[in-house]
PDB file of C-alpha atoms and ligand atoms in Angstrom:
ATOM      1  CA  MET G   1       6.718 -29.102   4.780  1.00  0.00           C
ATOM      2  CA  ASP G   2      10.383 -29.994   4.201  1.00  0.00           C
ATOM      3  CA  SER G   3      11.402 -28.881   7.696  1.00  0.00           C
ATOM      4  CA  THR G   4       8.518 -30.771   9.274  1.00  0.00           C
ATOM      5  CA  LEU G   5       9.624 -33.928   7.453  1.00  0.00           C
ATOM      6  CA  ALA G   6      13.259 -33.422   8.478  1.00  0.00           C
ATOM      7  CA  VAL G   7      12.222 -33.069  12.120  1.00  0.00           C
ATOM      8  CA  LYS G   8      10.078 -36.198  11.967  1.00  0.00           C
ATOM      9  CA  ILE G   9      12.802 -38.320  10.314  1.00  0.00           C
ATOM     10  CA  VAL G  10      15.469 -37.371  12.859  1.00  0.00           C
ATOM     11  CA  LYS G  11      13.135 -37.468  15.859  1.00  0.00           C
ATOM     12  CA  ASP G  12      12.017 -40.979  14.895  1.00  0.00           C
ATOM     13  CA  GLN G  13      15.656 -42.014  15.240  1.00  0.00           C
ATOM     14  CA  GLY G  14      15.497 -40.999  18.893  1.00  0.00           C
ATOM     15  CA  VAL G  15      17.439 -37.742  18.546  1.00  0.00           C
ATOM     16  CA  ASP G  16      16.522 -34.802  20.821  1.00  0.00           C
ATOM     17  CA  LEU G  17      15.604 -31.749  18.793  1.00  0.00           C
ATOM     18  CA  GLU G  18      14.614 -28.143  19.260  1.00  0.00           C
ATOM     19  CA  ALA G  19      13.271 -26.230  16.267  1.00  0.00           C
ATOM     20  CA  VAL G  20      14.076 -22.722  15.194  1.00  0.00           C
ATOM     21  CA  HIS G  21      11.735 -20.686  13.037  1.00  0.00           C
ATOM     22  CA  PHE G  22      13.296 -17.732  11.227  1.00  0.00           C
ATOM     23  CA  THR G  23      11.362 -14.758   9.968  1.00  0.00           C
ATOM     24  CA  THR G  24      12.305 -11.580   8.116  1.00  0.00           C
ATOM     25  CA  PRO G  25      10.296  -8.375   7.532  1.00  0.00           C
ATOM     26  CA  PHE G  26       9.238  -9.942   4.200  1.00  0.00           C
ATOM     27  CA  CYS G  27       7.706 -13.168   5.485  1.00  0.00           C
ATOM     28  CA  LEU G  28       4.164 -14.150   4.749  1.00  0.00           C
ATOM     29  CA  CYS G  29       4.396 -17.164   7.051  1.00  0.00           C
ATOM     30  CA  ASP G  30       2.045 -18.112   9.804  1.00  0.00           C
ATOM     31  CA  LYS G  31       3.878 -18.260  13.116  1.00  0.00           C
ATOM     32  CA  CYS G  32       0.932 -20.009  14.824  1.00  0.00           C
ATOM     33  CA  ALA G  33       1.054 -22.863  12.316  1.00  0.00           C
ATOM     34  CA  VAL G  34       4.718 -23.402  13.160  1.00  0.00           C
ATOM     35  CA  ASN G  35       3.909 -23.456  16.874  1.00  0.00           C
ATOM     36  CA  ALA G  36       1.134 -25.973  16.238  1.00  0.00           C
ATOM     37  CA  VAL G  37       3.540 -28.285  14.376  1.00  0.00           C
ATOM     38  CA  GLY G  38       6.056 -27.939  17.223  1.00  0.00           C
ATOM     39  CA  GLU G  39       3.358 -28.860  19.733  1.00  0.00           C
ATOM     40  CA  GLU G  40       2.248 -31.858  17.711  1.00  0.00           C
ATOM     41  CA  MET G  41       5.816 -33.091  17.416  1.00  0.00           C
ATOM     42  CA  GLY G  42       6.492 -32.375  21.075  1.00  0.00           C
ATOM     43  CA  ILE G  43       9.460 -30.116  20.442  1.00  0.00           C
ATOM     44  CA  LYS G  44      10.312 -26.616  21.579  1.00  0.00           C
ATOM     45  CA  VAL G  45      10.184 -23.932  18.863  1.00  0.00           C
ATOM     46  CA  HIS G  46      12.498 -20.906  19.030  1.00  0.00           C
ATOM     47  CA  HIS G  47      11.526 -17.869  16.973  1.00  0.00           C
ATOM     48  CA  ILE G  48      14.247 -15.652  15.559  1.00  0.00           C
ATOM     49  CA  PHE G  49      13.373 -12.454  13.738  1.00  0.00           C
ATOM     50  CA  MET G  50      16.119 -11.295  11.381  1.00  0.00           C
ATOM     51  CA  GLY G  51      15.349  -7.575  11.241  1.00  0.00           C
ATOM     52  CA  GLN G  52      17.796  -4.739  10.639  1.00  0.00           C
ATOM     53  CA  GLU G  53      20.706  -7.144  10.187  1.00  0.00           C
ATOM     54  CA  PHE G  54      18.845  -8.726   7.276  1.00  0.00           C
ATOM     55  CA  LEU G  55      17.825  -5.347   5.832  1.00  0.00           C
ATOM     56  CA  ASN G  56      21.448  -4.156   5.905  1.00  0.00           C
ATOM     57  CA  LEU G  57      22.320  -6.991   3.522  1.00  0.00           C
ATOM     58  CA  LEU G  58      19.502  -6.265   1.129  1.00  0.00           C
ATOM     59  CA  ALA G  59      20.810  -3.144  -0.610  1.00  0.00           C
ATOM     60  CA  ASP G  60      24.092  -4.776  -1.610  1.00  0.00           C
ATOM     61  CA  PRO G  61      24.091  -8.523  -0.876  1.00  0.00           C
ATOM     62  CA  PRO G  62      27.604 -10.049  -1.028  1.00  0.00           C
ATOM     63  CA  HIS G  63      26.262 -13.110  -2.891  1.00  0.00           C
ATOM     64  CA  GLY G  64      23.778 -11.312  -5.105  1.00  0.00           C
ATOM     65  CA  TYR G  65      20.073 -11.677  -5.794  1.00  0.00           C
ATOM     66  CA  GLY G  66      18.014 -14.637  -6.971  1.00  0.00           C
ATOM     67  CA  SER G  67      15.343 -14.236  -9.638  1.00  0.00           C
ATOM     68  CA  GLN G  68      13.882 -11.150  -7.899  1.00  0.00           C
ATOM     69  CA  MET G  69      15.076  -9.344  -4.768  1.00  0.00           C
ATOM     70  CA  ASN G  70      15.564 -12.563  -2.803  1.00  0.00           C
ATOM     71  CA  ILE G  71      19.005 -12.783  -1.245  1.00  0.00           C
ATOM     72  CA  CYS G  72      18.724 -16.475  -0.414  1.00  0.00           C
ATOM     73  CA  ILE G  73      22.436 -17.220  -0.059  1.00  0.00           C
ATOM     74  CA  ASP G  74      23.121 -14.346   2.339  1.00  0.00           C
ATOM     75  CA  CYS G  75      19.813 -14.981   4.080  1.00  0.00           C
ATOM     76  CA  ARG G  76      20.768 -18.617   4.704  1.00  0.00           C
ATOM     77  CA  ILE G  77      24.252 -17.693   5.868  1.00  0.00           C
ATOM     78  CA  LEU G  78      22.640 -15.380   8.422  1.00  0.00           C
ATOM     79  CA  MET G  79      20.130 -18.069   9.474  1.00  0.00           C
ATOM     80  CA  PHE G  80      22.888 -20.652   9.845  1.00  0.00           C
ATOM     81  CA  ARG G  81      25.030 -18.260  11.903  1.00  0.00           C
ATOM     82  CA  LYS G  82      22.099 -17.623  14.206  1.00  0.00           C
ATOM     83  CA  ALA G  83      21.387 -21.350  14.403  1.00  0.00           C
ATOM     84  CA  ARG G  84      25.034 -21.957  15.299  1.00  0.00           C
ATOM     85  CA  GLU G  85      24.800 -19.403  18.135  1.00  0.00           C
ATOM     86  CA  LEU G  86      21.610 -21.018  19.394  1.00  0.00           C
ATOM     87  CA  ALA G  87      23.137 -24.504  19.141  1.00  0.00           C
ATOM     88  CA  LYS G  88      26.034 -23.343  21.296  1.00  0.00           C
ATOM     89  CA  LYS G  89      23.653 -21.859  23.849  1.00  0.00           C
ATOM     90  CA  ILE G  90      21.498 -24.967  24.188  1.00  0.00           C
ATOM     91  CA  GLY G  91      24.372 -27.455  23.812  1.00  0.00           C
ATOM     92  CA  ALA G  92      23.258 -28.937  20.467  1.00  0.00           C
ATOM     93  CA  GLU G  93      25.752 -31.051  18.516  1.00  0.00           C
ATOM     94  CA  GLY G  94      24.593 -30.263  15.013  1.00  0.00           C
ATOM     95  CA  ILE G  95      22.061 -28.563  12.781  1.00  0.00           C
ATOM     96  CA  VAL G  96      19.293 -30.321  10.840  1.00  0.00           C
ATOM     97  CA  THR G  97      17.516 -28.585   7.957  1.00  0.00           C
ATOM     98  CA  GLY G  98      14.714 -29.457   5.552  1.00  0.00           C
ATOM     99  CA  GLU G  99      16.787 -28.435   2.524  1.00  0.00           C
ATOM    100  CA  VAL G 100      16.429 -30.544  -0.605  1.00  0.00           C
ATOM    101  CA  LEU G 101      19.217 -30.740  -3.157  1.00  0.00           C
ATOM    102  CA  ASN G 102      18.429 -28.642  -6.260  1.00  0.00           C
ATOM    103  CA  GLU G 103      14.988 -27.687  -4.992  1.00  0.00           C
ATOM    104  CA  ARG G 104      15.888 -24.022  -5.302  1.00  0.00           C
ATOM    105  CA  PRO G 105      18.216 -23.114  -8.147  1.00  0.00           C
ATOM    106  CA  PHE G 106      19.894 -20.230  -6.329  1.00  0.00           C
ATOM    107  CA  SER G 107      20.630 -21.512  -2.835  1.00  0.00           C
ATOM    108  CA  GLN G 108      20.213 -25.280  -2.811  1.00  0.00           C
ATOM    109  CA  ARG G 109      22.786 -26.279  -5.406  1.00  0.00           C
ATOM    110  CA  PRO G 110      25.650 -28.371  -3.956  1.00  0.00           C
ATOM    111  CA  LEU G 111      28.173 -25.533  -4.375  1.00  0.00           C
ATOM    112  CA  ALA G 112      25.901 -22.958  -2.745  1.00  0.00           C
ATOM    113  CA  MET G 113      25.121 -25.330   0.124  1.00  0.00           C
ATOM    114  CA  ARG G 114      28.825 -25.814   0.811  1.00  0.00           C
ATOM    115  CA  LEU G 115      29.508 -22.091   0.610  1.00  0.00           C
ATOM    116  CA  ILE G 116      26.686 -21.310   3.043  1.00  0.00           C
ATOM    117  CA  GLU G 117      27.942 -23.916   5.537  1.00  0.00           C
ATOM    118  CA  ARG G 118      31.496 -22.628   5.275  1.00  0.00           C
ATOM    119  CA  GLU G 119      30.632 -18.957   5.683  1.00  0.00           C
ATOM    120  CA  ALA G 120      28.399 -19.733   8.639  1.00  0.00           C
ATOM    121  CA  GLY G 121      31.190 -21.686  10.347  1.00  0.00           C
ATOM    122  CA  LEU G 122      29.220 -24.940  10.163  1.00  0.00           C
ATOM    123  CA  GLU G 123      31.195 -26.995   7.689  1.00  0.00           C
ATOM    124  CA  GLY G 124      30.194 -30.660   7.960  1.00  0.00           C
ATOM    125  CA  ARG G 125      27.820 -29.975  10.842  1.00  0.00           C
ATOM    126  CA  VAL G 126      24.605 -29.626   8.814  1.00  0.00           C
ATOM    127  CA  LEU G 127      22.455 -32.700   8.274  1.00  0.00           C
ATOM    128  CA  ARG G 128      19.847 -32.582   5.509  1.00  0.00           C
ATOM    129  CA  PRO G 129      17.829 -35.758   6.082  1.00  0.00           C
ATOM    130  CA  LEU G 130      15.749 -35.440   2.882  1.00  0.00           C
ATOM    131  CA  SER G 131      18.796 -35.430   0.578  1.00  0.00           C
ATOM    132  CA  ALA G 132      21.471 -36.865   2.892  1.00  0.00           C
ATOM    133  CA  LYS G 133      22.185 -39.930   0.764  1.00  0.00           C
ATOM    134  CA  LEU G 134      23.144 -37.681  -2.155  1.00  0.00           C
ATOM    135  CA  LEU G 135      25.499 -35.566  -0.039  1.00  0.00           C
ATOM    136  CA  PRO G 136      28.781 -36.164   1.793  1.00  0.00           C
ATOM    137  CA  GLU G 137      28.333 -37.672   5.255  1.00  0.00           C
ATOM    138  CA  SER G 138      27.717 -35.076   7.924  1.00  0.00           C
ATOM    139  CA  GLU G 139      29.346 -35.233  11.340  1.00  0.00           C
ATOM    140  CA  LEU G 140      26.070 -36.326  12.915  1.00  0.00           C
ATOM    141  CA  GLU G 141      26.118 -39.402  10.675  1.00  0.00           C
ATOM    142  CA  LYS G 142      29.836 -40.043  11.179  1.00  0.00           C
ATOM    143  CA  ASP G 143      29.419 -39.866  14.964  1.00  0.00           C
ATOM    144  CA  GLY G 144      26.562 -42.338  14.799  1.00  0.00           C
ATOM    145  CA  ALA G 145      24.064 -39.867  16.283  1.00  0.00           C
ATOM    146  CA  VAL G 146      21.950 -40.447  13.153  1.00  0.00           C
ATOM    147  CA  ASP G 147      21.735 -43.590  11.032  1.00  0.00           C
ATOM    148  CA  ARG G 148      22.400 -42.773   7.371  1.00  0.00           C
ATOM    149  CA  ASP G 149      20.382 -45.789   6.249  1.00  0.00           C
ATOM    150  CA  GLY G 150      17.248 -44.157   7.625  1.00  0.00           C
ATOM    151  CA  LEU G 151      17.767 -40.980   5.577  1.00  0.00           C
ATOM    152  CA  TYR G 152      16.573 -40.102   2.048  1.00  0.00           C
ATOM    153  CA  SER G 153      17.807 -39.195  -1.420  1.00  0.00           C
ATOM    154  CA  ILE G 154      15.223 -36.662  -2.607  1.00  0.00           C
ATOM    155  CA  ARG G 155      16.295 -34.031  -5.122  1.00  0.00           C
ATOM    156  CA  GLY G 156      14.708 -31.485  -7.434  1.00  0.00           C
ATOM    157  CA  ARG G 157      11.837 -29.054  -7.502  1.00  0.00           C
ATOM    158  CA  ARG G 158       8.922 -31.469  -7.716  1.00  0.00           C
ATOM    159  CA  ARG G 159       7.205 -31.722  -4.373  1.00  0.00           C
ATOM    160  CA  LEU G 160       5.708 -35.125  -5.046  1.00  0.00           C
ATOM    161  CA  PRO G 161       8.360 -37.187  -3.211  1.00  0.00           C
ATOM    162  CA  GLN G 162       7.918 -35.019  -0.111  1.00  0.00           C
ATOM    163  CA  MET G 163       4.135 -35.346  -0.308  1.00  0.00           C
ATOM    164  CA  ARG G 164       4.446 -39.129  -0.547  1.00  0.00           C
ATOM    165  CA  LEU G 165       6.875 -39.187   2.351  1.00  0.00           C
ATOM    166  CA  ALA G 166       4.539 -36.979   4.425  1.00  0.00           C
ATOM    167  CA  GLU G 167       1.764 -39.484   3.767  1.00  0.00           C
ATOM    168  CA  GLU G 168       4.063 -42.361   4.718  1.00  0.00           C
ATOM    169  CA  LEU G 169       5.180 -40.670   7.944  1.00  0.00           C
ATOM    170  CA  GLY G 170       1.629 -39.674   8.850  1.00  0.00           C
ATOM    171  CA  ILE G 171       2.151 -35.918   8.528  1.00  0.00           C
ATOM    172  CA  ARG G 172      -0.953 -34.084   7.429  1.00  0.00           C
ATOM    173  CA  ASP G 173      -0.540 -30.470   8.538  1.00  0.00           C
ATOM    174  CA  TYR G 174       2.476 -28.456   7.591  1.00  0.00           C
ATOM    175  CA  PRO G 175       2.964 -24.665   7.443  1.00  0.00           C
ATOM    176  CA  CYS G 176       3.778 -22.725   4.264  1.00  0.00           C
ATOM    177  CA  PRO G 177       3.840 -25.599   1.749  1.00  0.00           C
ATOM    178  CA  SER G 178       4.944 -23.299  -1.058  1.00  0.00           C
ATOM    179  CA  GLY G 179       7.085 -20.821   0.848  1.00  0.00           C
ATOM    180  CA  GLY G 180       6.188 -17.271   1.641  1.00  0.00           C
ATOM    181  CA  CYS G 181       8.770 -14.591   1.021  1.00  0.00           C
ATOM    182  CA  LEU G 182       7.745 -11.284  -0.533  1.00  0.00           C
ATOM    183  CA  LEU G 183      11.245 -10.817  -1.956  1.00  0.00           C
ATOM    184  CA  THR G 184      10.446 -13.386  -4.651  1.00  0.00           C
ATOM    185  CA  ASP G 185       7.295 -11.528  -5.743  1.00  0.00           C
ATOM    186  CA  PRO G 186       8.045  -9.588  -8.983  1.00  0.00           C
ATOM    187  CA  ASN G 187       5.671  -6.705  -8.176  1.00  0.00           C
ATOM    188  CA  PHE G 188       6.989  -6.230  -4.684  1.00  0.00           C
ATOM    189  CA  ALA G 189      10.571  -6.582  -5.939  1.00  0.00           C
ATOM    190  CA  LYS G 190       9.979  -3.717  -8.399  1.00  0.00           C
ATOM    191  CA  ARG G 191       8.738  -1.500  -5.571  1.00  0.00           C
ATOM    192  CA  LEU G 192      11.643  -2.438  -3.341  1.00  0.00           C
ATOM    193  CA  ARG G 193      14.211  -1.864  -6.096  1.00  0.00           C
ATOM    194  CA  ASP G 194      12.781   1.606  -6.652  1.00  0.00           C
ATOM    195  CA  TYR G 195      12.939   2.369  -2.941  1.00  0.00           C
ATOM    196  CA  ILE G 196      16.532   1.194  -2.547  1.00  0.00           C
ATOM    197  CA  ALA G 197      17.624   3.070  -5.683  1.00  0.00           C
ATOM    198  CA  HIS G 198      16.281   6.321  -4.217  1.00  0.00           C
ATOM    199  CA  GLU G 199      16.801   5.901  -0.484  1.00  0.00           C
ATOM    200  CA  GLY G 200      19.584   3.344  -0.143  1.00  0.00           C
ATOM    201  CA  LYS G 201      18.947   1.979   3.310  1.00  0.00           C
ATOM    202  CA  LEU G 202      15.833   0.329   4.680  1.00  0.00           C
ATOM    203  CA  THR G 203      14.383   0.068   8.172  1.00  0.00           C
ATOM    204  CA  VAL G 204      11.772  -2.358   9.500  1.00  0.00           C
ATOM    205  CA  GLU G 205       9.257   0.533   9.691  1.00  0.00           C
ATOM    206  CA  GLN G 206       9.841   1.423   6.043  1.00  0.00           C
ATOM    207  CA  VAL G 207       9.261  -2.181   5.014  1.00  0.00           C
ATOM    208  CA  SER G 208       5.870  -2.123   6.715  1.00  0.00           C
ATOM    209  CA  LEU G 209       5.006   0.884   4.498  1.00  0.00           C
ATOM    210  CA  LEU G 210       6.337  -0.840   1.376  1.00  0.00           C
ATOM    211  CA  ARG G 211       4.123  -3.838   2.102  1.00  0.00           C
ATOM    212  CA  LEU G 212       0.885  -1.905   1.852  1.00  0.00           C
ATOM    213  CA  GLY G 213      -0.935   0.644  -0.287  1.00  0.00           C
ATOM    214  CA  ARG G 214      -0.440   1.817  -3.854  1.00  0.00           C
ATOM    215  CA  HIS G 215       2.960   3.412  -4.473  1.00  0.00           C
ATOM    216  CA  PHE G 216       3.900   6.133  -6.947  1.00  0.00           C
ATOM    217  CA  ARG G 217       7.325   7.600  -7.631  1.00  0.00           C
ATOM    218  CA  LEU G 218       7.274  11.356  -8.236  1.00  0.00           C
ATOM    219  CA  GLY G 219      10.911  12.465  -8.550  1.00  0.00           C
ATOM    220  CA  ALA G 220      12.508  12.240  -5.106  1.00  0.00           C
ATOM    221  CA  ALA G 221       9.147  11.631  -3.439  1.00  0.00           C
ATOM    222  CA  ASN G 222       7.304   8.393  -2.863  1.00  0.00           C
ATOM    223  CA  VAL G 223       3.533   8.741  -2.683  1.00  0.00           C
ATOM    224  CA  ILE G 224       1.656   6.010  -0.794  1.00  0.00           C
ATOM    225  CA  VAL G 225      -2.114   5.723  -1.125  1.00  0.00           C
ATOM    226  CA  GLY G 226      -4.186   3.493   1.184  1.00  0.00           C
ATOM    227  CA  ARG G 227      -6.341   0.803  -0.432  1.00  0.00           C
ATOM    228  CA  ASN G 228      -8.837   0.175   2.339  1.00  0.00           C
ATOM    229  CA  GLU G 229      -9.876   1.287   5.804  1.00  0.00           C
ATOM    230  CA  ASP G 230      -7.209  -0.711   7.623  1.00  0.00           C
ATOM    231  CA  GLU G 231      -4.427   0.654   5.439  1.00  0.00           C
ATOM    232  CA  ASN G 232      -5.769   4.206   5.760  1.00  0.00           C
ATOM    233  CA  ARG G 233      -5.821   3.865   9.520  1.00  0.00           C
ATOM    234  CA  PHE G 234      -2.250   2.578   9.534  1.00  0.00           C
ATOM    235  CA  LEU G 235      -0.994   5.315   7.185  1.00  0.00           C
ATOM    236  CA  PHE G 236      -2.734   7.944   9.286  1.00  0.00           C
ATOM    237  CA  SER G 237      -1.105   6.685  12.491  1.00  0.00           C
ATOM    238  CA  VAL G 238       2.367   6.529  10.877  1.00  0.00           C
ATOM    239  CA  ALA G 239       1.954  10.095   9.562  1.00  0.00           C
ATOM    240  CA  GLU G 240       0.894  11.340  13.004  1.00  0.00           C
ATOM    241  CA  ARG G 241       3.695   9.476  14.770  1.00  0.00           C
ATOM    242  CA  ASP G 242       6.524  10.469  12.414  1.00  0.00           C
ATOM    243  CA  GLY G 243       5.287  13.881  11.237  1.00  0.00           C
ATOM    244  CA  ILE G 244       4.981  12.729   7.604  1.00  0.00           C
ATOM    245  CA  PRO G 245       2.953  15.027   5.303  1.00  0.00           C
ATOM    246  CA  ARG G 246      -0.390  13.502   4.357  1.00  0.00           C
ATOM    247  CA  MET G 247      -3.457  14.410   2.310  1.00  0.00           C
ATOM    248  CA  ARG G 248      -7.092  13.437   1.969  1.00  0.00           C
ATOM    249  CA  VAL G 249     -10.040  14.610  -0.154  1.00  0.00           C
ATOM    250  CA  ALA G 250     -12.042  17.076   1.964  1.00  0.00           C
ATOM    251  CA  ASP G 251     -15.725  16.438   1.192  1.00  0.00           C
ATOM    252  CA  TYR G 252     -15.838  12.848  -0.067  1.00  0.00           C
ATOM    253  CA  MET G 253     -14.796   9.411   1.123  1.00  0.00           C
ATOM    254  CA  GLY G 254     -11.298   8.576  -0.009  1.00  0.00           C
ATOM    255  CA  PRO G 255      -7.858   7.288   0.905  1.00  0.00           C
ATOM    256  CA  ASP G 256      -5.165   8.676   3.165  1.00  0.00           C
ATOM    257  CA  THR G 257      -2.070   9.544   1.153  1.00  0.00           C
ATOM    258  CA  LEU G 258       1.451   9.904   2.521  1.00  0.00           C
ATOM    259  CA  ILE G 259       4.066  12.025   0.781  1.00  0.00           C
ATOM    260  CA  MET G 260       7.455  10.562   1.659  1.00  0.00           C
ATOM    261  CA  GLY G 261      10.670  12.398   0.748  1.00  0.00           C
ATOM    262  CA  GLU G 262      11.244  15.757  -0.884  1.00  0.00           C
ATOM    263  CA  ALA G 263       8.117  17.272  -2.363  1.00  0.00           C
ATOM    264  CA  ASP G 264       7.776  20.553  -4.271  1.00  0.00           C
ATOM    265  CA  ASP G 265       4.473  22.097  -5.400  1.00  0.00           C
ATOM    266  CA  ARG G 266       4.383  19.937  -8.525  1.00  0.00           C
ATOM    267  CA  VAL G 267       4.662  16.759  -6.474  1.00  0.00           C
ATOM    268  CA  LEU G 268       1.965  17.956  -4.075  1.00  0.00           C
ATOM    269  CA  ASP G 269      -0.360  18.772  -6.992  1.00  0.00           C
ATOM    270  CA  ARG G 270       0.203  15.318  -8.511  1.00  0.00           C
ATOM    271  CA  GLY G 271      -0.160  13.616  -5.145  1.00  0.00           C
ATOM    272  CA  ALA G 272      -3.478  15.432  -4.669  1.00  0.00           C
ATOM    273  CA  ALA G 273      -4.644  14.417  -8.176  1.00  0.00           C
ATOM    274  CA  ILE G 274      -3.805  10.774  -7.366  1.00  0.00           C
ATOM    275  CA  THR G 275      -5.662  11.020  -4.058  1.00  0.00           C
ATOM    276  CA  VAL G 276      -8.760  12.339  -5.857  1.00  0.00           C
ATOM    277  CA  ARG G 277      -8.507   9.508  -8.397  1.00  0.00           C
ATOM    278  CA  TYR G 278      -8.989   6.913  -5.651  1.00  0.00           C
ATOM    279  CA  SER G 279     -11.734   8.828  -3.815  1.00  0.00           C
ATOM    280  CA  ASP G 280     -15.499   9.000  -4.352  1.00  0.00           C
ATOM    281  CA  ALA G 281     -15.199  12.606  -5.599  1.00  0.00           C
ATOM    282  CA  PRO G 282     -16.452  13.389  -9.146  1.00  0.00           C
ATOM    283  CA  LYS G 283     -13.600  12.926 -11.586  1.00  0.00           C
ATOM    284  CA  GLY G 284     -14.271  15.685 -14.128  1.00  0.00           C
ATOM    285  CA  SER G 285     -13.726  18.825 -12.025  1.00  0.00           C
ATOM    286  CA  PRO G 286     -11.344  20.018  -9.292  1.00  0.00           C
ATOM    287  CA  VAL G 287     -12.211  19.232  -5.677  1.00  0.00           C
ATOM    288  CA  LYS G 288     -10.718  20.250  -2.345  1.00  0.00           C
ATOM    289  CA  VAL G 289      -7.876  18.151  -0.957  1.00  0.00           C
ATOM    290  CA  THR G 290      -6.696  18.788   2.586  1.00  0.00           C
ATOM    291  CA  TYR G 291      -2.920  18.737   2.975  1.00  0.00           C
ATOM    292  CA  ILE G 292      -1.576  18.324   6.501  1.00  0.00           C
ATOM    293  CA  HIS G 293       2.037  19.024   7.299  1.00  0.00           C
ATOM    294  CA  GLY G 294       2.081  20.714  10.664  1.00  0.00           C
ATOM    295  CA  ASN G 295      -0.641  23.094   9.523  1.00  0.00           C
ATOM    296  CA  GLU G 296      -3.598  22.311   7.281  1.00  0.00           C
ATOM    297  CA  SER G 297      -3.861  23.813   3.824  1.00  0.00           C
ATOM    298  CA  THR G 298      -6.052  23.179   0.793  1.00  0.00           C
ATOM    299  CA  ILE G 299      -5.076  22.070  -2.707  1.00  0.00           C
ATOM    300  CA  PHE G 300      -7.629  22.032  -5.551  1.00  0.00           C
ATOM    301  CA  ALA G 301      -7.074  18.996  -7.743  1.00  0.00           C
ATOM    302  CA  GLN G 302      -8.808  17.020 -10.455  1.00  0.00           C
ATOM    303  CA  ALA G 303      -8.438  13.219 -10.673  1.00  0.00           C
ATOM    304  CA  ILE G 304      -5.360  12.139 -12.602  1.00  0.00           C
ATOM    305  CA  GLY G 305      -5.965  10.099 -15.798  1.00  0.00           C
ATOM    306  CA  ASP G 306      -5.215   6.356 -15.752  1.00  0.00           C
ATOM    307  CA  GLU G 307      -2.533   6.572 -18.413  1.00  0.00           C
ATOM    308  CA  GLU G 308      -0.561   9.194 -16.515  1.00  0.00           C
ATOM    309  CA  LEU G 309      -1.138   7.320 -13.271  1.00  0.00           C
ATOM    310  CA  ASP G 310       0.511   4.189 -14.680  1.00  0.00           C
ATOM    311  CA  ARG G 311       3.621   6.191 -15.551  1.00  0.00           C
ATOM    312  CA  TRP G 312       4.261   6.951 -11.877  1.00  0.00           C
ATOM    313  CA  ARG G 313       3.201   3.637 -10.403  1.00  0.00           C
ATOM    314  CA  VAL G 314       5.829   1.422  -8.729  1.00  0.00           C
TER     315      VAL G 314
HETATM  316  S1  SF4 Z  24      13.147 -16.900  -0.138  1.00  0.00           S
HETATM  317 FE1  SF4 Z  24      13.388 -15.167   1.273  1.00  0.00          FE
HETATM  318  S2  SF4 Z  24      13.356 -16.059   3.340  1.00  0.00           S
HETATM  319 FE2  SF4 Z  24      13.723 -17.754   1.879  1.00  0.00          FE
HETATM  320  S3  SF4 Z  24      15.951 -17.939   1.801  1.00  0.00           S
HETATM  321 FE3  SF4 Z  24      15.352 -16.577   0.131  1.00  0.00          FE
HETATM  322  S4  SF4 Z  24      15.504 -14.498   0.973  1.00  0.00           S
HETATM  323 FE4  SF4 Z  24      15.496 -15.938   2.720  1.00  0.00          FE
END
């Protein structure tokens, strides 16, 4: 919503704009909604996916984490650098963002905003129309490209002023009103922390595995159990493609389970017991679990108890 408002405010002053929509492997945003807003506003939308470059920052972010695994300061520095490159390519004079002073405690404090601008090589070149009157004049205002009197002095976490302004400016549809980054989700952050602690580096493919299924940590191995047909299909295809060991209950409906990392017999037995737990097999006696790693073999396992299960869950 904030970006949509910023675009509208600056566009109404007769400034030519092109939008850029950033995504990371952790976004829950709807790209189509962004395109629809761009179409309605009559502006071109560029899409930039921050993939491996973003993931490389995640294990050890130079400016630390927010409340969970969100690396908002480093993320914004990367976004601003990419925006600067794009601005150069398309001949843009400055950058406009929907940031609101003190809306986010980690990355939208005055000091953090200045640091981000500086490290991205954009000092003074970022205009934040929603909070501009509370901030030093940007170059776009100094040059007269934008009239400061037509800008706003919104601050803080309450969204009410933006909602009122949206009403005033006739904006009804806006994408992601409350944000959508998995890195701020405490449950996902726990899973990610566990993964980084054991594996160090992340790839885009690994993130797609972290985003789905139930995960269990068994020593050096990570056991991933599908929660529904779609997830099972995906896990199956990843296992086939990458040669990852997988298991499934032989004679009953049940999930596909991937065994990632080093797995000894104990891990395989536990993985099989977890697989049985989430299948339709009777829980009180051992059943056949098919284990596929190159060849097929059979493990007999009884469903793991809930208490023990919770000990391994991440
Ligand atoms: S919430 Fe996520 S996408 Fe947004 S700035 Fe922070 S790390 Fe980046």
